[in-house]
């Protein structure tokens, strides 16, 4: 497919069912193409500068976050020499968020329940700013502060009787008082983002370039513009210089490639050349035969032989090669600060490939087709790689809420990731991918202005004379399996059968543009449709007229405008459609006095945009569709006009240009917010520098966590197959023999002590570290085992009277939640649901917490801690930081060690990260009655390093990505010392 537009003007250039037809409708999510964030409670920005003729006015505060930051920079908020300083960033963090004038619909797991019809009600509000066209998502957000103290986490804003939850957790501010470490590279990147001194470049990456290439008479290359929704949507975006990257649409011999590249270069285009085999396997194979069909709910063909399975794998390998070629082409054009916008299912691996090359690149990805439910998508053999490729983008966009919801569900159920208020959280990467809804539209002025031209007016008069005395039903579709043409014909046949008085007064004009003529399934479909047309015409026709005019061709723009204008009812019976912009074009061409009626399939994306003014029907129900046609033909003039007003209002406001401007603005803002959000993620630890400190030190103390620190469960490479996360046997944690040998070597070095802190039971730790002479702290430090000695009790008089009551609650929910389990320890209990169904487990966890916090044990001496997929009950006041302080006293007394090198590393719950604070502040009193760290060792150690495992917000000063990095660090300690 040449472009994402599915308007009828582009039908003549479609030759396959895999075109980017997702531009066929969408969820109206606010004035001017305002996006609705999936799982994020924050308003979307107004579009960037639109052309003067199309600029929409809104309240004075309605400017984008990026422009607001730029303006503050221009006014001197961030000095020339201090853009990256924590003080200036803190000032920057206090900028109000009220400049965002739209509040998107909350699509997260805790979203308020809004009826579908109510959520799509775009009738004008009384006494409201007419420029906003009654968008119910407009509400005052003066209380919102981007990074400040005031939030609306729990506040509900009511507007027109609807409940809209607040913005949820916002990025944390830099705290100058405490000197929280800010990665200088992050601060510099943020400063660069706000540099508006030059026009920013936008790189559009799509399967096809916006030009078609052909040879002229002189043998030179000629380029012709390919019309389409994507081209028209982005060419009107101001403030950006556009560069297009895409496939030229045909195989180009190597001898011709350089000259064609030069011709495309003059049009700011970069062609991607693919060899013939890759093109066939990539485009006709994996894209058309696998992804396009699956995304349109057509089940994958079951391979009957091993060779067919190998063919699918070959297609996917070609898909990867093609995405890699696109990546190389983008990198050849990329300059620092550019925005890269990737389009459609052809390039779902590209965001990850780009991020691997340039982690700070601004990358957005948009899907122009439906996204199937997780139960359909999980049948894709390469589902993990496809999802992970998309999730590396900063912003992922869809046409409708349903598609976005399906995507989030797939990420949660297939990859085991967490859907948060900010989007999809990838704990291993430490990133959050924002998911939002951006419904596309058309350029209505183009169609409206064309209707006033003399040639179209003459054609309208001619058609009215030709169709005189008959109501005109129209269908404009590709001859494709998902367009529902057979269902439409059957419904029309039933209407004629049940309404004989209409047989001579109604006409169905069906334009069906053939596609993929060489595919047997499509050939069969074409023959079947032709048979149906012949049968209906033979049954209900006469010598002078037939009830169906069937055209196996496309119409030019002028004729299509005229045909839309004289149509009384447009019937869209798609079985699946990304949007279906044909319905938008029809609405734009209707007169206010005598408009036509839109009968729209509920399975088209446009049903969520035009549903208020259209007659929605289920194309699989022939009776329902037939009744919808009858109702549309008999509809009163008043109702026709009322329905048309609602549809026209939406089409006029939600244009293709507004869609493009809004997505780009949101992508820019999302990237800025991501940088702000990650400022409390400590910088990565330089293991080589730390190894040098270790080598030069004379006395050392190493404090390590156990789970996800020394075990293999936190290693992403061991979790390459994400569905193994739900396999309780394969995901059992264990410490590798290599790590155990490193620990044995380290503790054998003079004046070196190692302490392992865990919440596990005593017998487990003793069995695991048998033969390794390290200090072991079990049950969160309540029990301590020195090397070569028996276990000792660190905390006395621990109240455990609550355990029996909590055990009953945990056991009850364990029985109710399949694949959950209870880990019963001596002093604590853990209920874990990480292997259970993600939604059911989350709901069960919520019910359990409510029962524990409000039940009879709510006043017991027990602390209930909620993890991502677990609930822990432990004695009140017990933390790893508190117990380790006592353990350090015991180590100092037993060994007389005075370390000049201390390393504390681990993957701890937030409640236990006071352990990092104890080591980072050696001169501060941590617990009343106990000496400070400096007092314990007779002075402050020269080198103290705290490190969390995982890229996340933490009280530690540094981070390492996984237990694999911890193993590498221990290996360096051994190597450098030897």
Short mmCIF file of N, CA, C and O in Angstrom, two decimals, residues 445-558:
data_model
loop_
_atom_site.label_atom_id
_atom_site.label_comp_id
_atom_site.label_asym_id
_atom_site.label_seq_id
_atom_site.Cartn_x
_atom_site.Cartn_y
_atom_site.Cartn_z
N UNK A 445 -11.83 20.56 3.85
CA UNK A 445 -11.91 21.71 2.96
C UNK A 445 -11.63 21.33 1.51
O UNK A 445 -12.19 21.92 0.58
N UNK A 446 -10.78 20.36 1.33
CA UNK A 446 -10.47 19.90 -0.03
C UNK A 446 -11.73 19.39 -0.72
O UNK A 446 -11.99 19.69 -1.90
N UNK A 447 -12.55 18.61 0.00
CA UNK A 447 -13.78 18.06 -0.57
C UNK A 447 -14.86 19.13 -0.70
O UNK A 447 -15.58 19.17 -1.71
N UNK A 448 -14.98 19.97 0.31
CA UNK A 448 -16.01 21.02 0.28
C UNK A 448 -15.75 22.00 -0.86
O UNK A 448 -16.68 22.38 -1.58
N UNK A 449 -14.51 22.40 -1.03
CA UNK A 449 -14.18 23.35 -2.10
C UNK A 449 -14.37 22.72 -3.47
O UNK A 449 -14.77 23.41 -4.42
N UNK A 450 -14.09 21.43 -3.58
CA UNK A 450 -14.24 20.77 -4.88
C UNK A 450 -15.71 20.73 -5.32
O UNK A 450 -16.01 20.78 -6.52
N UNK A 451 -16.62 20.65 -4.35
CA UNK A 451 -18.04 20.60 -4.69
C UNK A 451 -18.51 21.87 -5.38
O UNK A 451 -19.49 21.84 -6.13
N UNK A 452 -17.85 22.99 -5.15
CA UNK A 452 -18.26 24.27 -5.73
C UNK A 452 -17.69 24.51 -7.12
O UNK A 452 -18.01 25.52 -7.74
N UNK A 453 -16.84 23.62 -7.61
CA UNK A 453 -16.26 23.82 -8.93
C UNK A 453 -17.30 23.54 -10.02
O UNK A 453 -18.18 22.69 -9.83
N UNK A 454 -17.25 24.25 -11.13
CA UNK A 454 -18.26 24.06 -12.21
C UNK A 454 -18.32 22.63 -12.72
O UNK A 454 -19.40 22.10 -12.99
N UNK A 455 -17.17 21.97 -12.84
CA UNK A 455 -17.16 20.62 -13.40
C UNK A 455 -17.90 19.64 -12.49
O UNK A 455 -18.66 18.79 -12.97
N UNK A 456 -17.70 19.77 -11.18
CA UNK A 456 -18.39 18.88 -10.25
C UNK A 456 -19.87 19.21 -10.18
O UNK A 456 -20.72 18.30 -10.13
N UNK A 457 -20.22 20.48 -10.21
CA UNK A 457 -21.63 20.86 -10.19
C UNK A 457 -22.36 20.32 -11.42
O UNK A 457 -23.50 19.82 -11.33
N UNK A 458 -21.68 20.36 -12.56
CA UNK A 458 -22.29 19.82 -13.77
C UNK A 458 -22.47 18.30 -13.66
O UNK A 458 -23.50 17.75 -14.10
N UNK A 459 -21.48 17.65 -13.06
CA UNK A 459 -21.58 16.20 -12.91
C UNK A 459 -22.68 15.83 -11.91
O UNK A 459 -23.37 14.82 -12.08
N UNK A 460 -22.89 16.66 -10.89
CA UNK A 460 -23.96 16.41 -9.92
C UNK A 460 -25.31 16.48 -10.60
O UNK A 460 -26.19 15.63 -10.39
N UNK A 461 -25.50 17.51 -11.43
CA UNK A 461 -26.78 17.64 -12.15
C UNK A 461 -27.01 16.45 -13.07
O UNK A 461 -28.13 15.94 -13.19
N UNK A 462 -25.95 16.01 -13.71
CA UNK A 462 -26.07 14.86 -14.61
C UNK A 462 -26.46 13.59 -13.85
O UNK A 462 -27.33 12.82 -14.29
N UNK A 463 -25.84 13.37 -12.70
CA UNK A 463 -26.15 12.18 -11.90
C UNK A 463 -27.56 12.24 -11.34
O UNK A 463 -28.27 11.23 -11.29
N UNK A 464 -27.99 13.42 -10.92
CA UNK A 464 -29.35 13.53 -10.39
C UNK A 464 -30.38 13.21 -11.47
O UNK A 464 -31.42 12.61 -11.19
N UNK A 465 -30.10 13.63 -12.68
CA UNK A 465 -31.00 13.28 -13.77
C UNK A 465 -30.99 11.79 -14.06
O UNK A 465 -32.03 11.18 -14.33
N UNK A 466 -29.80 11.21 -13.98
CA UNK A 466 -29.66 9.77 -14.25
C UNK A 466 -30.36 8.93 -13.19
O UNK A 466 -30.96 7.90 -13.49
N UNK A 467 -30.28 9.39 -11.91
CA UNK A 467 -30.87 8.63 -10.80
C UNK A 467 -32.25 9.17 -10.39
O UNK A 467 -32.74 8.86 -9.31
N UNK A 468 -32.85 9.94 -11.25
CA UNK A 468 -34.13 10.58 -10.90
C UNK A 468 -35.18 9.54 -10.52
O UNK A 468 -35.34 8.51 -11.18
N UNK A 469 -35.87 9.83 -9.39
CA UNK A 469 -36.93 8.96 -8.94
C UNK A 469 -36.46 7.77 -8.13
O UNK A 469 -37.28 6.94 -7.73
N UNK A 470 -35.17 7.68 -7.83
CA UNK A 470 -34.64 6.55 -7.08
C UNK A 470 -33.71 7.05 -5.97
O UNK A 470 -32.94 8.00 -6.15
N UNK A 471 -33.84 6.43 -4.81
CA UNK A 471 -32.90 6.70 -3.72
C UNK A 471 -31.60 5.96 -4.00
O UNK A 471 -31.61 4.80 -4.44
N UNK A 472 -30.48 6.63 -3.74
CA UNK A 472 -29.17 6.07 -4.07
C UNK A 472 -28.46 5.60 -2.80
O UNK A 472 -28.24 6.37 -1.86
N UNK A 473 -28.16 4.31 -2.75
CA UNK A 473 -27.29 3.73 -1.73
C UNK A 473 -25.91 3.57 -2.34
O UNK A 473 -25.79 3.19 -3.52
N UNK A 474 -24.88 3.85 -1.57
CA UNK A 474 -23.52 3.82 -2.11
C UNK A 474 -22.62 2.97 -1.21
O UNK A 474 -22.71 3.01 0.01
N UNK A 475 -21.74 2.22 -1.87
CA UNK A 475 -20.68 1.50 -1.18
C UNK A 475 -19.37 1.74 -1.91
O UNK A 475 -19.33 1.59 -3.14
N UNK A 476 -18.34 2.14 -1.19
CA UNK A 476 -17.02 2.38 -1.79
C UNK A 476 -16.01 1.57 -0.98
O UNK A 476 -15.70 1.91 0.17
N UNK A 477 -15.51 0.51 -1.56
CA UNK A 477 -14.63 -0.41 -0.83
C UNK A 477 -13.60 -1.02 -1.76
O UNK A 477 -13.78 -1.03 -2.99
N UNK A 478 -12.53 -1.52 -1.15
CA UNK A 478 -11.68 -2.45 -1.89
C UNK A 478 -12.36 -3.80 -1.87
O UNK A 478 -13.07 -4.15 -0.93
N UNK A 479 -12.16 -4.58 -2.92
CA UNK A 479 -12.72 -5.91 -2.98
C UNK A 479 -11.85 -6.81 -2.10
O UNK A 479 -10.95 -7.49 -2.58
N UNK A 480 -12.15 -6.79 -0.82
CA UNK A 480 -11.31 -7.44 0.17
C UNK A 480 -12.19 -8.23 1.13
O UNK A 480 -13.35 -7.89 1.34
N UNK A 481 -11.59 -9.25 1.73
CA UNK A 481 -12.36 -10.13 2.61
C UNK A 481 -12.87 -9.42 3.86
O UNK A 481 -13.86 -9.85 4.45
N UNK A 482 -12.21 -8.34 4.29
CA UNK A 482 -12.62 -7.69 5.53
C UNK A 482 -13.57 -6.52 5.29
O UNK A 482 -14.01 -5.89 6.24
N UNK A 483 -13.92 -6.25 4.03
CA UNK A 483 -14.77 -5.10 3.74
C UNK A 483 -16.26 -5.42 3.83
O UNK A 483 -17.09 -4.52 3.74
N UNK A 484 -16.61 -6.68 3.95
CA UNK A 484 -18.01 -7.03 4.16
C UNK A 484 -18.92 -6.79 2.98
O UNK A 484 -20.13 -6.55 3.17
N UNK A 485 -18.41 -6.85 1.76
CA UNK A 485 -19.26 -6.63 0.59
C UNK A 485 -20.33 -7.72 0.45
O UNK A 485 -21.50 -7.41 0.17
N UNK A 486 -20.00 -9.00 0.62
CA UNK A 486 -21.07 -10.01 0.56
C UNK A 486 -22.18 -9.78 1.58
O UNK A 486 -23.37 -9.94 1.29
N UNK A 487 -21.81 -9.37 2.79
CA UNK A 487 -22.81 -9.10 3.81
C UNK A 487 -23.70 -7.92 3.40
O UNK A 487 -24.91 -7.92 3.65
N UNK A 488 -23.09 -6.94 2.78
CA UNK A 488 -23.88 -5.79 2.33
C UNK A 488 -24.87 -6.19 1.25
O UNK A 488 -26.05 -5.77 1.27
N UNK A 489 -24.43 -7.02 0.33
CA UNK A 489 -25.32 -7.46 -0.75
C UNK A 489 -26.46 -8.32 -0.21
O UNK A 489 -27.61 -8.20 -0.66
N UNK A 490 -26.15 -9.19 0.73
CA UNK A 490 -27.21 -10.03 1.32
C UNK A 490 -28.24 -9.18 2.06
O UNK A 490 -29.45 -9.42 1.99
N UNK A 491 -27.77 -8.17 2.79
CA UNK A 491 -28.68 -7.29 3.51
C UNK A 491 -29.56 -6.50 2.54
O UNK A 491 -30.76 -6.31 2.79
N UNK A 492 -28.97 -6.04 1.43
CA UNK A 492 -29.75 -5.31 0.44
C UNK A 492 -30.78 -6.24 -0.22
O UNK A 492 -31.92 -5.84 -0.49
N UNK A 493 -30.37 -7.49 -0.47
CA UNK A 493 -31.31 -8.45 -1.04
C UNK A 493 -32.48 -8.69 -0.09
O UNK A 493 -33.65 -8.74 -0.52
N UNK A 494 -32.19 -8.80 1.20
CA UNK A 494 -33.27 -9.02 2.17
C UNK A 494 -34.18 -7.80 2.25
O UNK A 494 -35.40 -7.91 2.39
N UNK A 495 -33.59 -6.60 2.15
CA UNK A 495 -34.40 -5.39 2.16
C UNK A 495 -35.36 -5.37 0.98
O UNK A 495 -36.56 -5.04 1.13
N UNK A 496 -34.88 -5.71 -0.21
CA UNK A 496 -35.75 -5.72 -1.39
C UNK A 496 -36.84 -6.79 -1.25
O UNK A 496 -37.98 -6.60 -1.70
N UNK A 497 -36.47 -7.90 -0.63
CA UNK A 497 -37.43 -8.98 -0.45
C UNK A 497 -38.56 -8.57 0.50
O UNK A 497 -39.74 -8.88 0.26
N UNK A 498 -38.21 -7.86 1.56
CA UNK A 498 -39.20 -7.49 2.57
C UNK A 498 -39.91 -6.18 2.26
O UNK A 498 -40.92 -5.86 2.89
N UNK A 499 -39.38 -5.41 1.32
CA UNK A 499 -39.98 -4.11 0.98
C UNK A 499 -40.16 -4.02 -0.54
O UNK A 499 -39.44 -3.29 -1.23
N UNK A 500 -41.14 -4.76 -1.08
CA UNK A 500 -41.32 -4.78 -2.54
C UNK A 500 -41.64 -3.41 -3.11
O UNK A 500 -41.36 -3.15 -4.29
N UNK A 501 -42.22 -2.50 -2.32
CA UNK A 501 -42.57 -1.17 -2.83
C UNK A 501 -41.34 -0.33 -3.15
O UNK A 501 -41.43 0.66 -3.88
N UNK A 502 -40.17 -0.76 -2.63
CA UNK A 502 -38.93 0.01 -2.87
C UNK A 502 -38.13 -0.52 -4.06
O UNK A 502 -37.14 0.10 -4.45
N UNK A 503 -38.54 -1.61 -4.67
CA UNK A 503 -37.69 -2.26 -5.68
C UNK A 503 -37.41 -1.37 -6.88
O UNK A 503 -36.33 -1.44 -7.47
N UNK A 504 -38.35 -0.56 -7.24
CA UNK A 504 -38.15 0.33 -8.40
C UNK A 504 -37.76 1.74 -7.98
O UNK A 504 -37.67 2.64 -8.82
N UNK A 505 -37.53 1.94 -6.66
CA UNK A 505 -37.24 3.30 -6.18
C UNK A 505 -35.92 3.37 -5.42
O UNK A 505 -35.67 4.36 -4.75
N UNK A 506 -35.11 2.35 -5.50
CA UNK A 506 -33.83 2.36 -4.81
C UNK A 506 -32.76 1.74 -5.70
O UNK A 506 -33.05 0.84 -6.51
N UNK A 507 -31.54 2.25 -5.56
CA UNK A 507 -30.40 1.77 -6.36
C UNK A 507 -29.17 1.70 -5.48
O UNK A 507 -28.86 2.64 -4.75
N UNK A 508 -28.49 0.56 -5.52
CA UNK A 508 -27.21 0.39 -4.82
C UNK A 508 -26.08 0.52 -5.82
O UNK A 508 -25.97 -0.29 -6.75
N UNK A 509 -25.25 1.54 -5.64
CA UNK A 509 -24.04 1.71 -6.45
C UNK A 509 -22.87 1.21 -5.63
O UNK A 509 -22.53 1.79 -4.59
N UNK A 510 -22.27 0.12 -6.04
CA UNK A 510 -21.16 -0.48 -5.31
C UNK A 510 -19.88 -0.36 -6.13
O UNK A 510 -19.76 -0.94 -7.20
N UNK A 511 -18.94 0.42 -5.61
CA UNK A 511 -17.62 0.54 -6.23
C UNK A 511 -16.69 -0.41 -5.48
O UNK A 511 -16.46 -0.25 -4.27
N UNK A 512 -16.18 -1.41 -6.16
CA UNK A 512 -15.32 -2.42 -5.54
C UNK A 512 -14.01 -2.49 -6.32
O UNK A 512 -13.97 -3.03 -7.43
N UNK A 513 -12.99 -1.92 -5.79
CA UNK A 513 -11.70 -1.88 -6.46
C UNK A 513 -10.97 -3.20 -6.22
O UNK A 513 -10.69 -3.57 -5.08
N UNK A 514 -10.65 -3.96 -7.26
CA UNK A 514 -9.98 -5.26 -7.08
C UNK A 514 -8.61 -5.10 -6.43
O UNK A 514 -7.91 -4.10 -6.62
N UNK A 515 -8.24 -6.08 -5.63
CA UNK A 515 -6.92 -6.07 -4.99
C UNK A 515 -6.41 -7.50 -4.91
O UNK A 515 -7.19 -8.44 -4.81
N UNK A 516 -5.10 -7.64 -5.00
CA UNK A 516 -4.42 -8.94 -4.88
C UNK A 516 -5.08 -9.99 -5.79
O UNK A 516 -5.51 -11.05 -5.34
N UNK A 517 -5.14 -9.65 -7.07
CA UNK A 517 -5.83 -10.52 -8.03
C UNK A 517 -5.18 -11.89 -8.18
O UNK A 517 -5.83 -12.84 -8.62
N UNK A 518 -3.90 -12.00 -7.79
CA UNK A 518 -3.20 -13.26 -7.97
C UNK A 518 -3.38 -14.21 -6.80
O UNK A 518 -2.88 -15.34 -6.82
N UNK A 519 -4.08 -13.79 -5.76
CA UNK A 519 -4.28 -14.63 -4.57
C UNK A 519 -5.57 -15.44 -4.75
O UNK A 519 -6.63 -14.87 -5.02
N UNK A 520 -5.52 -16.76 -4.58
CA UNK A 520 -6.71 -17.60 -4.82
C UNK A 520 -7.91 -17.21 -3.97
O UNK A 520 -9.04 -17.22 -4.45
N UNK A 521 -7.67 -16.85 -2.72
CA UNK A 521 -8.80 -16.47 -1.86
C UNK A 521 -9.52 -15.24 -2.38
O UNK A 521 -10.75 -15.15 -2.30
N UNK A 522 -8.77 -14.31 -2.92
CA UNK A 522 -9.38 -13.10 -3.45
C UNK A 522 -10.09 -13.38 -4.77
O UNK A 522 -11.11 -12.75 -5.08
N UNK A 523 -9.55 -14.28 -5.55
CA UNK A 523 -10.22 -14.67 -6.79
C UNK A 523 -11.57 -15.32 -6.48
O UNK A 523 -12.57 -15.05 -7.16
N UNK A 524 -11.58 -16.15 -5.45
CA UNK A 524 -12.83 -16.79 -5.04
C UNK A 524 -13.83 -15.76 -4.54
O UNK A 524 -15.03 -15.84 -4.83
N UNK A 525 -13.36 -14.79 -3.78
CA UNK A 525 -14.23 -13.73 -3.29
C UNK A 525 -14.83 -12.94 -4.44
O UNK A 525 -16.03 -12.64 -4.45
N UNK A 526 -14.01 -12.61 -5.42
CA UNK A 526 -14.50 -11.84 -6.57
C UNK A 526 -15.59 -12.61 -7.31
O UNK A 526 -16.64 -12.04 -7.67
N UNK A 527 -15.36 -13.89 -7.53
CA UNK A 527 -16.37 -14.70 -8.23
C UNK A 527 -17.66 -14.77 -7.43
O UNK A 527 -18.77 -14.65 -7.99
N UNK A 528 -17.54 -14.95 -6.13
CA UNK A 528 -18.74 -15.03 -5.29
C UNK A 528 -19.53 -13.74 -5.29
O UNK A 528 -20.77 -13.76 -5.34
N UNK A 529 -18.85 -12.61 -5.23
CA UNK A 529 -19.55 -11.31 -5.24
C UNK A 529 -20.25 -11.09 -6.58
O UNK A 529 -21.40 -10.64 -6.63
N UNK A 530 -19.57 -11.43 -7.67
CA UNK A 530 -20.20 -11.27 -8.99
C UNK A 530 -21.44 -12.16 -9.12
O UNK A 530 -22.45 -11.75 -9.72
N UNK A 531 -21.38 -13.35 -8.58
CA UNK A 531 -22.55 -14.23 -8.61
C UNK A 531 -23.71 -13.63 -7.83
O UNK A 531 -24.87 -13.67 -8.28
N UNK A 532 -23.44 -13.06 -6.69
CA UNK A 532 -24.49 -12.47 -5.87
C UNK A 532 -25.13 -11.28 -6.57
O UNK A 532 -26.36 -11.11 -6.57
N UNK A 533 -24.29 -10.44 -7.18
CA UNK A 533 -24.83 -9.28 -7.91
C UNK A 533 -25.73 -9.74 -9.05
O UNK A 533 -26.84 -9.21 -9.26
N UNK A 534 -25.28 -10.74 -9.81
CA UNK A 534 -26.09 -11.26 -10.90
C UNK A 534 -27.40 -11.85 -10.41
O UNK A 534 -28.46 -11.66 -11.02
N UNK A 535 -27.35 -12.58 -9.29
CA UNK A 535 -28.58 -13.19 -8.76
C UNK A 535 -29.59 -12.13 -8.31
O UNK A 535 -30.78 -12.23 -8.60
N UNK A 536 -29.11 -11.11 -7.62
CA UNK A 536 -30.01 -10.06 -7.12
C UNK A 536 -30.60 -9.26 -8.27
O UNK A 536 -31.81 -8.97 -8.30
N UNK A 537 -29.75 -8.91 -9.23
CA UNK A 537 -30.26 -8.16 -10.38
C UNK A 537 -31.25 -9.01 -11.19
O UNK A 537 -32.26 -8.50 -11.70
N UNK A 538 -30.96 -10.28 -11.33
CA UNK A 538 -31.88 -11.15 -12.06
C UNK A 538 -33.19 -11.36 -11.34
O UNK A 538 -34.25 -11.52 -11.96
N UNK A 539 -33.15 -11.33 -10.03
CA UNK A 539 -34.37 -11.57 -9.24
C UNK A 539 -35.24 -10.34 -9.12
O UNK A 539 -36.47 -10.44 -9.19
N UNK A 540 -34.61 -9.15 -8.96
CA UNK A 540 -35.40 -7.95 -8.69
C UNK A 540 -35.29 -6.90 -9.79
O UNK A 540 -35.93 -5.84 -9.69
N UNK A 541 -34.52 -7.17 -10.85
CA UNK A 541 -34.37 -6.19 -11.92
C UNK A 541 -35.46 -6.29 -12.96
O UNK A 541 -36.37 -7.13 -12.90
N UNK A 542 -35.37 -5.40 -13.94
CA UNK A 542 -36.34 -5.37 -15.04
C UNK A 542 -35.59 -5.05 -16.33
O UNK A 542 -34.37 -4.90 -16.34
N UNK A 543 -36.36 -4.90 -17.43
CA UNK A 543 -35.73 -4.59 -18.71
C UNK A 543 -35.08 -3.22 -18.71
O UNK A 543 -34.11 -2.98 -19.44
N UNK A 544 -35.60 -2.30 -17.90
CA UNK A 544 -35.12 -0.91 -17.95
C UNK A 544 -34.18 -0.55 -16.81
O UNK A 544 -33.45 0.43 -16.93
N UNK A 545 -34.17 -1.31 -15.73
CA UNK A 545 -33.31 -0.93 -14.62
C UNK A 545 -32.99 -2.15 -13.74
O UNK A 545 -33.75 -3.10 -13.69
N UNK A 546 -31.83 -2.05 -13.06
CA UNK A 546 -31.38 -3.07 -12.12
C UNK A 546 -31.19 -2.42 -10.75
O UNK A 546 -30.82 -1.23 -10.66
N UNK A 547 -31.38 -3.17 -9.69
CA UNK A 547 -31.22 -2.57 -8.35
C UNK A 547 -29.78 -2.36 -7.94
O UNK A 547 -29.52 -1.64 -6.98
N UNK A 548 -28.80 -2.99 -8.63
CA UNK A 548 -27.39 -2.84 -8.26
C UNK A 548 -26.58 -2.43 -9.49
O UNK A 548 -26.68 -3.05 -10.54
N UNK A 549 -25.79 -1.37 -9.31
CA UNK A 549 -24.76 -1.00 -10.29
C UNK A 549 -23.42 -1.35 -9.65
O UNK A 549 -23.03 -0.73 -8.65
N UNK A 550 -22.73 -2.32 -10.20
CA UNK A 550 -21.49 -2.82 -9.60
C UNK A 550 -20.33 -2.45 -10.51
O UNK A 550 -20.32 -2.78 -11.70
N UNK A 551 -19.33 -1.73 -9.95
CA UNK A 551 -18.18 -1.27 -10.73
C UNK A 551 -16.90 -1.88 -10.16
O UNK A 551 -16.58 -1.70 -8.99
N UNK A 552 -16.19 -2.62 -11.02
CA UNK A 552 -14.89 -3.19 -10.63
C UNK A 552 -13.78 -2.21 -10.96
O UNK A 552 -12.82 -2.55 -11.66
N UNK A 553 -13.87 -1.00 -10.49
CA UNK A 553 -12.86 0.02 -10.80
C UNK A 553 -12.97 1.12 -9.77
O UNK A 553 -13.87 1.13 -8.92
N UNK A 554 -12.08 2.07 -9.86
CA UNK A 554 -12.12 3.23 -8.97
C UNK A 554 -12.61 4.45 -9.74
O UNK A 554 -12.60 4.47 -10.96
N UNK A 555 -13.05 5.46 -9.03
CA UNK A 555 -13.50 6.71 -9.63
C UNK A 555 -12.47 7.80 -9.36
O UNK A 555 -11.80 7.79 -8.32
N UNK A 556 -12.39 8.75 -10.30
CA UNK A 556 -11.49 9.87 -10.05
C UNK A 556 -12.12 10.81 -9.02
O UNK A 556 -13.29 10.68 -8.64
N UNK A 557 -11.33 11.75 -8.58
CA UNK A 557 -11.72 12.62 -7.48
C UNK A 557 -12.99 13.41 -7.79
O UNK A 557 -13.90 13.52 -6.95
N UNK A 558 -13.12 13.95 -9.01
CA UNK A 558 -14.27 14.78 -9.35
C UNK A 558 -15.55 13.95 -9.36
O UNK A 558 -16.58 14.38 -8.82
#
